mmCIF file of C-alpha atoms in Angstrom:
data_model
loop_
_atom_site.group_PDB
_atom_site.id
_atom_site.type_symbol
_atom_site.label_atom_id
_atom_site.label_comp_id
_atom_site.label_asym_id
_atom_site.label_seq_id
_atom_site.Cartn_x
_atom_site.Cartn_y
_atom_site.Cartn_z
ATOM 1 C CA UNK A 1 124.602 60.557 124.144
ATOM 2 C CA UNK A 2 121.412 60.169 126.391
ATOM 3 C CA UNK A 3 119.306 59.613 123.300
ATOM 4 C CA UNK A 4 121.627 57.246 121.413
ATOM 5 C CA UNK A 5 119.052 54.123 122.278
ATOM 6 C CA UNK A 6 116.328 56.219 120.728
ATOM 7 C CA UNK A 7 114.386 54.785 117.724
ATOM 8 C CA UNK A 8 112.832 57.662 115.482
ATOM 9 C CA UNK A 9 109.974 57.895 114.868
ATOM 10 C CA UNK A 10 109.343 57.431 110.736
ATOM 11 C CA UNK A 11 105.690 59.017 110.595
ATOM 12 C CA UNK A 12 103.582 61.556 112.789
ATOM 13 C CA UNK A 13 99.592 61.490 113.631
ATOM 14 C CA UNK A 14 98.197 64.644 113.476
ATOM 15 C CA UNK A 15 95.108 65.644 115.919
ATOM 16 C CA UNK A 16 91.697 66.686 114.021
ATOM 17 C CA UNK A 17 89.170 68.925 115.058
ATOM 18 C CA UNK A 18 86.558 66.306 116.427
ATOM 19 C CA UNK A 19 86.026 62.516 116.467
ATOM 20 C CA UNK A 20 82.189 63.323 115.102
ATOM 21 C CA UNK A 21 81.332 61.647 111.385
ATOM 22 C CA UNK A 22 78.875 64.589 110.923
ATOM 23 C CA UNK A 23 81.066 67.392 112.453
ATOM 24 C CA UNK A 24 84.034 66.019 110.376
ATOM 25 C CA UNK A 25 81.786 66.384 106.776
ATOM 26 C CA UNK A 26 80.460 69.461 107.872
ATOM 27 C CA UNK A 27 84.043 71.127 108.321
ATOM 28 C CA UNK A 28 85.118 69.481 105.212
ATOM 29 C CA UNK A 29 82.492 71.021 102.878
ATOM 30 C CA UNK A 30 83.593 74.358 105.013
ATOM 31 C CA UNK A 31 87.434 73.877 104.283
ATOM 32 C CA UNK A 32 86.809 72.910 100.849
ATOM 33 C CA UNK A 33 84.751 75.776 99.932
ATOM 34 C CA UNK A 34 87.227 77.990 102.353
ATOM 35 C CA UNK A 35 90.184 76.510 99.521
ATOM 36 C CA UNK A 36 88.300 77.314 96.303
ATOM 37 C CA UNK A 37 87.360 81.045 97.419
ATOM 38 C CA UNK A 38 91.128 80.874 97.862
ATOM 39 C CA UNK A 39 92.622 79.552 94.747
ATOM 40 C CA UNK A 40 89.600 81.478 92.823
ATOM 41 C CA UNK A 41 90.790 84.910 94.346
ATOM 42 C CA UNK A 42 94.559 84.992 94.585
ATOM 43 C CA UNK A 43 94.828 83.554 90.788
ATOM 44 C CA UNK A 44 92.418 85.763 89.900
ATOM 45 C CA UNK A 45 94.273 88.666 91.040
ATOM 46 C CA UNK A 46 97.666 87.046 89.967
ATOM 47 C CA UNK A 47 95.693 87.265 86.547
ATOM 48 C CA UNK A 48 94.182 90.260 86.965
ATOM 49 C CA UNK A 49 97.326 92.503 87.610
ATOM 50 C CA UNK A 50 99.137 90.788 84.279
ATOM 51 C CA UNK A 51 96.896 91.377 82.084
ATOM 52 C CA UNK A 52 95.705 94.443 83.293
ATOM 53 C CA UNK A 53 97.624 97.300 81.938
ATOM 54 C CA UNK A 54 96.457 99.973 84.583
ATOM 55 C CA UNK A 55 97.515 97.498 87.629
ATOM 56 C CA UNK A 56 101.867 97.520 86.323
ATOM 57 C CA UNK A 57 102.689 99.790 89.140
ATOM 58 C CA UNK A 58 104.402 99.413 92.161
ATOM 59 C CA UNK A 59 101.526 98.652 94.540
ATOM 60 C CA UNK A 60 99.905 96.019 92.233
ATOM 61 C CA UNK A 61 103.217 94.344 91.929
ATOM 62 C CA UNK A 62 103.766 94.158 95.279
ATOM 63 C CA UNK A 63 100.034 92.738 95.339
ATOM 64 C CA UNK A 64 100.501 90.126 93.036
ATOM 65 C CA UNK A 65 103.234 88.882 94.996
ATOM 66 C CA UNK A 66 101.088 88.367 98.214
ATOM 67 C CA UNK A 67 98.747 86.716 96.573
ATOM 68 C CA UNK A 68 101.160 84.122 95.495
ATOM 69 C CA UNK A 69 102.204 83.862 98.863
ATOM 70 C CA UNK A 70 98.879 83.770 99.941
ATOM 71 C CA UNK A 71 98.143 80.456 97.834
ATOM 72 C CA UNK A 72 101.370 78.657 98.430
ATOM 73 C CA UNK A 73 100.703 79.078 102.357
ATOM 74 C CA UNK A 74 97.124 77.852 101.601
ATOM 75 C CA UNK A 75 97.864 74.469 99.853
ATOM 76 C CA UNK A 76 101.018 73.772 102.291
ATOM 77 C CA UNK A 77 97.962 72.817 105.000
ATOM 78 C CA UNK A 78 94.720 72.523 103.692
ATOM 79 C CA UNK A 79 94.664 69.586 100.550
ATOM 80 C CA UNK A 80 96.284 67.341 103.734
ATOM 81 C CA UNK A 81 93.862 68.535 106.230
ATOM 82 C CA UNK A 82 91.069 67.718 103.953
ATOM 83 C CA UNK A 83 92.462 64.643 103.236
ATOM 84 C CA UNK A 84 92.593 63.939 107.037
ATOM 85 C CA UNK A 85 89.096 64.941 107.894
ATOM 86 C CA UNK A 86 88.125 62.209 104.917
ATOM 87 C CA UNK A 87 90.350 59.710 106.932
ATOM 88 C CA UNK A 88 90.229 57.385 109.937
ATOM 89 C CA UNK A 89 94.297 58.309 110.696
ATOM 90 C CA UNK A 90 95.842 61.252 110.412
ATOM 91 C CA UNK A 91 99.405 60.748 109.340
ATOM 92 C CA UNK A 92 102.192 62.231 108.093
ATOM 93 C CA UNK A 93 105.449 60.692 107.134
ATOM 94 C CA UNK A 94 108.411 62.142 108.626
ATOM 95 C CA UNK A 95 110.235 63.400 105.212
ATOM 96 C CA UNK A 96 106.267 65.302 104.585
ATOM 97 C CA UNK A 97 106.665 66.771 108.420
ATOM 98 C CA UNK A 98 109.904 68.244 107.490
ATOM 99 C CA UNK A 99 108.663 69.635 103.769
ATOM 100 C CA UNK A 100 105.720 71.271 105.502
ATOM 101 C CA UNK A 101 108.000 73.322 108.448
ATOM 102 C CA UNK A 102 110.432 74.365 105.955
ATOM 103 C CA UNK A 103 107.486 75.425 102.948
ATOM 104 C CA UNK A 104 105.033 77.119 105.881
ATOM 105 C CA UNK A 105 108.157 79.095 107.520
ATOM 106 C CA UNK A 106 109.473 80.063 104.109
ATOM 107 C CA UNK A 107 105.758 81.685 102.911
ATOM 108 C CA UNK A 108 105.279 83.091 106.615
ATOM 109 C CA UNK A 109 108.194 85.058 106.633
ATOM 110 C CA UNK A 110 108.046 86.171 103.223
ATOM 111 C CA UNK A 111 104.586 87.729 103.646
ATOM 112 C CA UNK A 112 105.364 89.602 106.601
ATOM 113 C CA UNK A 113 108.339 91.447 104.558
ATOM 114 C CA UNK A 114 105.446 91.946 101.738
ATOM 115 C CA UNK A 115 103.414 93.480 103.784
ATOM 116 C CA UNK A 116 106.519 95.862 105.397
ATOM 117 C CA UNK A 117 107.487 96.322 102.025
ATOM 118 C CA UNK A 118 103.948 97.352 100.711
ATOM 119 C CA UNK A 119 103.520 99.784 103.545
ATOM 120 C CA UNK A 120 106.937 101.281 102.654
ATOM 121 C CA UNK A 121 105.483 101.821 99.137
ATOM 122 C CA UNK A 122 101.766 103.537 100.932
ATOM 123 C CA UNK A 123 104.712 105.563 102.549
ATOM 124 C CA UNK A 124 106.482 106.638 99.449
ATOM 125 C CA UNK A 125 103.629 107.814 97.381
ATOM 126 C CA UNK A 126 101.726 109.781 100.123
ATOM 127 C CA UNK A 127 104.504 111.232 101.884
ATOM 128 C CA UNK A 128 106.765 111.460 99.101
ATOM 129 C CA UNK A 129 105.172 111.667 95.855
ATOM 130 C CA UNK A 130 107.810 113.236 93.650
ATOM 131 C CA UNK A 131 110.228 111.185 94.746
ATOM 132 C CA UNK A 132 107.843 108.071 94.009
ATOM 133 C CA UNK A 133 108.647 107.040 90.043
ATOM 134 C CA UNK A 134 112.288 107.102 91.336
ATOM 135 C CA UNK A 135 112.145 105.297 94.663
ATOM 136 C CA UNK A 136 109.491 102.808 93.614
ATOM 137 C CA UNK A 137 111.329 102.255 90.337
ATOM 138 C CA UNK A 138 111.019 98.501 88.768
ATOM 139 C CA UNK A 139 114.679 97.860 89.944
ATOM 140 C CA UNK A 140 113.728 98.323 93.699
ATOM 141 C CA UNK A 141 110.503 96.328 93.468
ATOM 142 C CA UNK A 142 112.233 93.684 92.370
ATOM 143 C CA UNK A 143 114.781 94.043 95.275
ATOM 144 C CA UNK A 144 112.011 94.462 97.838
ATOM 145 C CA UNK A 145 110.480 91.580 96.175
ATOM 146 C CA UNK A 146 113.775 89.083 96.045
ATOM 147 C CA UNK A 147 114.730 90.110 99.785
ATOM 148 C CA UNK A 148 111.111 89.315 100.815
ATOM 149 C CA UNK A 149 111.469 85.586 99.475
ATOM 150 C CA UNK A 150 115.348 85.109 100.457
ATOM 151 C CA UNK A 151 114.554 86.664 104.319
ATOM 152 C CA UNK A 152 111.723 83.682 104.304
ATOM 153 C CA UNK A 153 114.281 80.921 102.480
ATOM 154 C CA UNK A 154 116.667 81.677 105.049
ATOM 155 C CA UNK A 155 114.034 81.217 107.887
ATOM 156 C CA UNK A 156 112.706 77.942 106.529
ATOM 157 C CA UNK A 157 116.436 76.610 106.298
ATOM 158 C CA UNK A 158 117.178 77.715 109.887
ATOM 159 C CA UNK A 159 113.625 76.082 111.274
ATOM 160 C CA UNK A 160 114.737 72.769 109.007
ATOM 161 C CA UNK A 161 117.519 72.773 110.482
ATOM 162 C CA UNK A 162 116.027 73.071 113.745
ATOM 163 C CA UNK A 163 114.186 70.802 113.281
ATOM 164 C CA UNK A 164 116.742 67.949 112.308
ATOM 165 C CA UNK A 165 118.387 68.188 115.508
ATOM 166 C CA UNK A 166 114.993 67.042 117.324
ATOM 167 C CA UNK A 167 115.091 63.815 118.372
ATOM 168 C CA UNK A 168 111.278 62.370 119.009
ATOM 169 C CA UNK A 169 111.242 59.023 120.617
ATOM 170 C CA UNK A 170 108.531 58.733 123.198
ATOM 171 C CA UNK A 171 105.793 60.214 121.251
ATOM 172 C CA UNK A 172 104.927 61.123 117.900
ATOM 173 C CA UNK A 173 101.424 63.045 118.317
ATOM 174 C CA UNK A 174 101.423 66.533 117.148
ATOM 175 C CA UNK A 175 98.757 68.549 118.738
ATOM 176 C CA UNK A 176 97.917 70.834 115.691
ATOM 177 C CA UNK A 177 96.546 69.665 112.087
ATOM 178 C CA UNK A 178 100.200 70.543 110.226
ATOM 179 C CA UNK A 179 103.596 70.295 111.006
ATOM 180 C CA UNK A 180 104.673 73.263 112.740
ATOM 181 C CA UNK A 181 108.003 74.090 114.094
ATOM 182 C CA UNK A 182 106.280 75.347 118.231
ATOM 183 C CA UNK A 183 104.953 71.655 118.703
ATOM 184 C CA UNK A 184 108.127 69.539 117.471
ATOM 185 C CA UNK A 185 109.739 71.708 119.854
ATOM 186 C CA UNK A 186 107.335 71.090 122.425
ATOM 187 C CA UNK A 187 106.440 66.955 121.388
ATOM 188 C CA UNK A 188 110.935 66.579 121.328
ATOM 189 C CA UNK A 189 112.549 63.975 123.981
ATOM 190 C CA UNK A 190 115.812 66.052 123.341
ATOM 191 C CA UNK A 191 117.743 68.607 124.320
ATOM 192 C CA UNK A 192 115.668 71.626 122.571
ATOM 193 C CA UNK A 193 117.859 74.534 123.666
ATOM 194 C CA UNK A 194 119.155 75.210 120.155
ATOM 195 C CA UNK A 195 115.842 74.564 118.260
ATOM 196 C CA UNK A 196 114.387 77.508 120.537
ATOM 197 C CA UNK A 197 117.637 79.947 120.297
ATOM 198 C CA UNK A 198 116.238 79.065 116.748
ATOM 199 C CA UNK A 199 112.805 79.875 116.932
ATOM 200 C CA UNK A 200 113.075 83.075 119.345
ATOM 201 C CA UNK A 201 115.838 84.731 117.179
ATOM 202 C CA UNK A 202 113.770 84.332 114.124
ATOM 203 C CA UNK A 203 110.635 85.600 115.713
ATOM 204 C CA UNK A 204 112.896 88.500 117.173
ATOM 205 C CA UNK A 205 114.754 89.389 114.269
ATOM 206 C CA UNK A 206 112.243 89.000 111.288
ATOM 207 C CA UNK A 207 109.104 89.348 112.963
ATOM 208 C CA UNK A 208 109.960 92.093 115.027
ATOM 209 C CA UNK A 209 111.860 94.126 111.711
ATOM 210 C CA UNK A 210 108.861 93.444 109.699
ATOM 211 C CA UNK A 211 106.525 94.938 111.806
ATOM 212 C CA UNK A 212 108.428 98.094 112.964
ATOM 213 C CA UNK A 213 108.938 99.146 109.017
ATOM 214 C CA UNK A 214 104.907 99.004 108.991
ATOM 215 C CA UNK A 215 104.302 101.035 111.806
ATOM 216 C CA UNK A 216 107.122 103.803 111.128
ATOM 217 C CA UNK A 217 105.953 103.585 107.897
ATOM 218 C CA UNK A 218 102.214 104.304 109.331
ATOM 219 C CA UNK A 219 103.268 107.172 111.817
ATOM 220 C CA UNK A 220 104.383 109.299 109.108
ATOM 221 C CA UNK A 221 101.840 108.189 106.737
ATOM 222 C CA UNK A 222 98.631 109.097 109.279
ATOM 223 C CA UNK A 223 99.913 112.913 109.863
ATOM 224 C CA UNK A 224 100.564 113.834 106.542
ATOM 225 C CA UNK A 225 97.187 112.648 105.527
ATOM 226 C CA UNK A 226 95.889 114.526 108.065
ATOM 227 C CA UNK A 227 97.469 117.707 106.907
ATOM 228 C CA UNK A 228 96.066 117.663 103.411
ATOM 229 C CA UNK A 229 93.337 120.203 102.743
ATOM 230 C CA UNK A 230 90.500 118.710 100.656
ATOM 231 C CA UNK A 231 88.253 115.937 101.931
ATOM 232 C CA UNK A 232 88.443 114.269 98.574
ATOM 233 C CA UNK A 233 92.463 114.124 99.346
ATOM 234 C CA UNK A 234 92.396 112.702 102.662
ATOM 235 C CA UNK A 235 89.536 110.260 101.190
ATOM 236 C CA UNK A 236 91.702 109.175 98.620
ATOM 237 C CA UNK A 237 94.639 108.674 100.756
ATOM 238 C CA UNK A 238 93.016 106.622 103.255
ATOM 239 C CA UNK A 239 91.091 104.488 100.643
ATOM 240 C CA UNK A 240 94.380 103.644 99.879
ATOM 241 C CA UNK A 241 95.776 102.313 102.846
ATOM 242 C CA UNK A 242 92.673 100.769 104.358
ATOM 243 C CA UNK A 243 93.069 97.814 102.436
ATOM 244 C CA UNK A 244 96.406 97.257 103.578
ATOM 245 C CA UNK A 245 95.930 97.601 106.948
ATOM 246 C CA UNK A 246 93.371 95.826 107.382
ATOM 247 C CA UNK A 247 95.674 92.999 105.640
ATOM 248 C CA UNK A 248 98.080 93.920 107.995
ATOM 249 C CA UNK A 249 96.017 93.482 111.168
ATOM 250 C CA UNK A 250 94.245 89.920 110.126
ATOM 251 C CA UNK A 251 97.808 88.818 109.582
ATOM 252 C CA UNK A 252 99.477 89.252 112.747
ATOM 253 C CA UNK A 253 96.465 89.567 115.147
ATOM 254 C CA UNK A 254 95.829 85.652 114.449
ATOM 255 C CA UNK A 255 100.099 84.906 114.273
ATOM 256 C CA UNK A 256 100.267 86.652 117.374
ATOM 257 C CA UNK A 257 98.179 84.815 119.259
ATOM 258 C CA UNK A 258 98.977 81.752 117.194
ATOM 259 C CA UNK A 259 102.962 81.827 118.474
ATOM 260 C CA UNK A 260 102.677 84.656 121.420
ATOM 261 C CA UNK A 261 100.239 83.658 123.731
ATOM 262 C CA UNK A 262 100.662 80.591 125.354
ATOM 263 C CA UNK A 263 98.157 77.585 124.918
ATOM 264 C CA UNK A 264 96.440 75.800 127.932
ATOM 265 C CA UNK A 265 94.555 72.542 127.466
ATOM 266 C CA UNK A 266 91.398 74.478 128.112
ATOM 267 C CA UNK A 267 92.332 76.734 125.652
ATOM 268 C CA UNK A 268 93.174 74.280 123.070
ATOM 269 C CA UNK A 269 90.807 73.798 120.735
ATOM 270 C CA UNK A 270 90.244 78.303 120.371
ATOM 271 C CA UNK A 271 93.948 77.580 119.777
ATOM 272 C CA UNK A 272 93.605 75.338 116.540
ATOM 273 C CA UNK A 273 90.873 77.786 115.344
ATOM 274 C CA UNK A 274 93.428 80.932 115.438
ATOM 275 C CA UNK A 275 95.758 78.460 113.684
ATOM 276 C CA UNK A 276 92.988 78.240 110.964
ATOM 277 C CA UNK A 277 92.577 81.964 111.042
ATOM 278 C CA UNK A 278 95.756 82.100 110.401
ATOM 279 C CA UNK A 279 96.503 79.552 107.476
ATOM 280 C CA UNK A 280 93.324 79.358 105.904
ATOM 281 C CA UNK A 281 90.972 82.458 106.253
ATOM 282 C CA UNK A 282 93.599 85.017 106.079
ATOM 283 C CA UNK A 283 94.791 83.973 102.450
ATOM 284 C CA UNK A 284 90.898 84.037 101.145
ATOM 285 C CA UNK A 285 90.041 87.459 102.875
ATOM 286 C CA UNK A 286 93.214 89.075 101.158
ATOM 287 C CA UNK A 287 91.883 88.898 97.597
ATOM 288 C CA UNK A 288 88.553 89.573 98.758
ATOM 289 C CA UNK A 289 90.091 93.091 100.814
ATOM 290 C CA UNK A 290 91.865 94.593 98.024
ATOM 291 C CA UNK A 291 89.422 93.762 94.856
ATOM 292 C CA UNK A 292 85.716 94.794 97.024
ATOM 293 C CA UNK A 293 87.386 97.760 98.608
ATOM 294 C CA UNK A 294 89.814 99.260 95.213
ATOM 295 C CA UNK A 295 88.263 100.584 92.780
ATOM 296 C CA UNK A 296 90.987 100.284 90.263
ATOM 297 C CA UNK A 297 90.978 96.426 90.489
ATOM 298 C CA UNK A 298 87.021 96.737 90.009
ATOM 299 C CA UNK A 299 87.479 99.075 87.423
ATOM 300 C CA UNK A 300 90.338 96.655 85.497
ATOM 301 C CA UNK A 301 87.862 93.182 85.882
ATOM 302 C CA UNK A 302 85.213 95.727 84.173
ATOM 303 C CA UNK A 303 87.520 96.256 81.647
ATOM 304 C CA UNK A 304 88.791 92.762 81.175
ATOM 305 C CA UNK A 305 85.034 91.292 81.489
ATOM 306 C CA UNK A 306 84.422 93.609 78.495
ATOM 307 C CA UNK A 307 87.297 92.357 76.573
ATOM 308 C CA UNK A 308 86.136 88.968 76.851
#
């Protein structure tokens, strides 16, 4: 009952990058172009893989997925950011605070159970590939794919709900250029004990699950490579995984050090620049990682350029 005199707040302000005019159109013309690269490369793959009759497997399925993902997380941040750079307050109304945790936990959580799920398909078709027309088969890619999105619904419900048992009175500054569940937490004048339980359960359970099916999928993945005879074999193999890892490591290098390491006010503004790693470059290097480096989506734009 201690906060029972408390006035919520209605609307939060949202810090920028820099109070300079210049600085501020500078990173503007940078996000922007950052955005287009974006929506340019995951629709074009989105595109790509359906009309692309050589892309309906398993792989490129699980593909076009992340790059949905991909753009979803992208426009939950950066149309209000550039907004914000273009404006003299940066504010966001309390209802839009709330839309953005639950949208940008939801998409978070559902790409790291892509990415487990696309490393369990690397793992079925190298280590098993028999057995890979049956495992992969369009019924369990559609399972992967539906348990990917509800594991990420059911994290942005629990962070929501977190997040309506806050209580801000005192202040209503978030340090960060979105709404994101670690700051309400931190910027809350109530009890928080819940809201973390929250948090660290999530971060255990999901995170932690997500990440151990990539790297037991990985350890058996590596030595069988290594066993095959031919050089063109183990080429072949790896080409197809390096893609995906390298996915792999962009994503949770920067969310690692975006939600595990703690920040410091001298470390604050490297901080907000992981945090853009993380929600803005990640989703436009994706695209660019798995058509530049896969020679069957090159080969399928040929195709479809020639159609045209």
């Amino acid at each position: 009952m201690a906060q029972s005199n408390c006035t919520q707040v209605t609307e939060f302000s949202l810090a920028g990058f820099t109070e300079d005019p210049v600085t501020q159109g500078n990173m503007f013309l940078l996000f922007l172009l950052t955005y287009l690269v974006t929506i340019v490369g995951n629709l074009g793959i989105i595109i790509l893989i359906r009309a692309s009759p050589h892309l309906h497997s398993p792989m490129y399925y699980l593909l076009g997925n992340l790059a949905f993902v991909d753009l979803c997380s992208s426009t939950i941040v950066t149309p209000k950011m550039l907004v914000d750079l273009m404006s003299e307050k940066n504010i966001i109304a309390y209802a839009g605070c709330v839309a953005q945790v639950f949208l940008f936990q939801h998409f978070g959580i559902t790409e790291c159970f892509l990415l487990s799920s696309m490393a369990y398909d690397r793992y079925v078709a190298i280590c098993h590939p028999l057995l890979y027309p049956l495992v992969m088969s369009p019924k369990c890619c559609f399972q992967l794919v539906s348990g990917s999105y509800l594991v990420g619904l059911t994290n942005g419900e629990g962070q929501t709900i977190s997040m309506s048992t806050l209580s801000f009175c005192s202040s209503s500054a978030i340090d960060l250029f979105f709404c994101d569940i670690s700051p309400l937490i931190s910027l809350s004048t109530s009890n928080t004990t819940l809201s973390r339980i929250i948090l660290t359960t999530a971060a255990s359970l999901f995170g932690a699950s997500s990440i151990l099916v990539v790297l037991l999928s990985y350890m058996a993945i590596i030595p069988t490579i290594l066993r095959i005879n031919s050089a063109e074999g183990k080429r072949k193999s790896f080409s197809t995984c390096t893609s995906h890892l390298t996915t792999v490591s962009i994503f949770y290098g920067a969310s690692f050090f975006m939600y595990l390491f703690p920040s410091s006010d001298s470390s604050r503004g490297a901080d907000k620049w992981a945090v853009v790693l993380y929600t803005m470059v990640t989703p436009m290097l994706n695209p660019l990682i798995y058509s530049l480096r896969n020679k069957e989506v090159k080969e399928a734009l040929r195709r479809l350029l020639k159609i045209k």
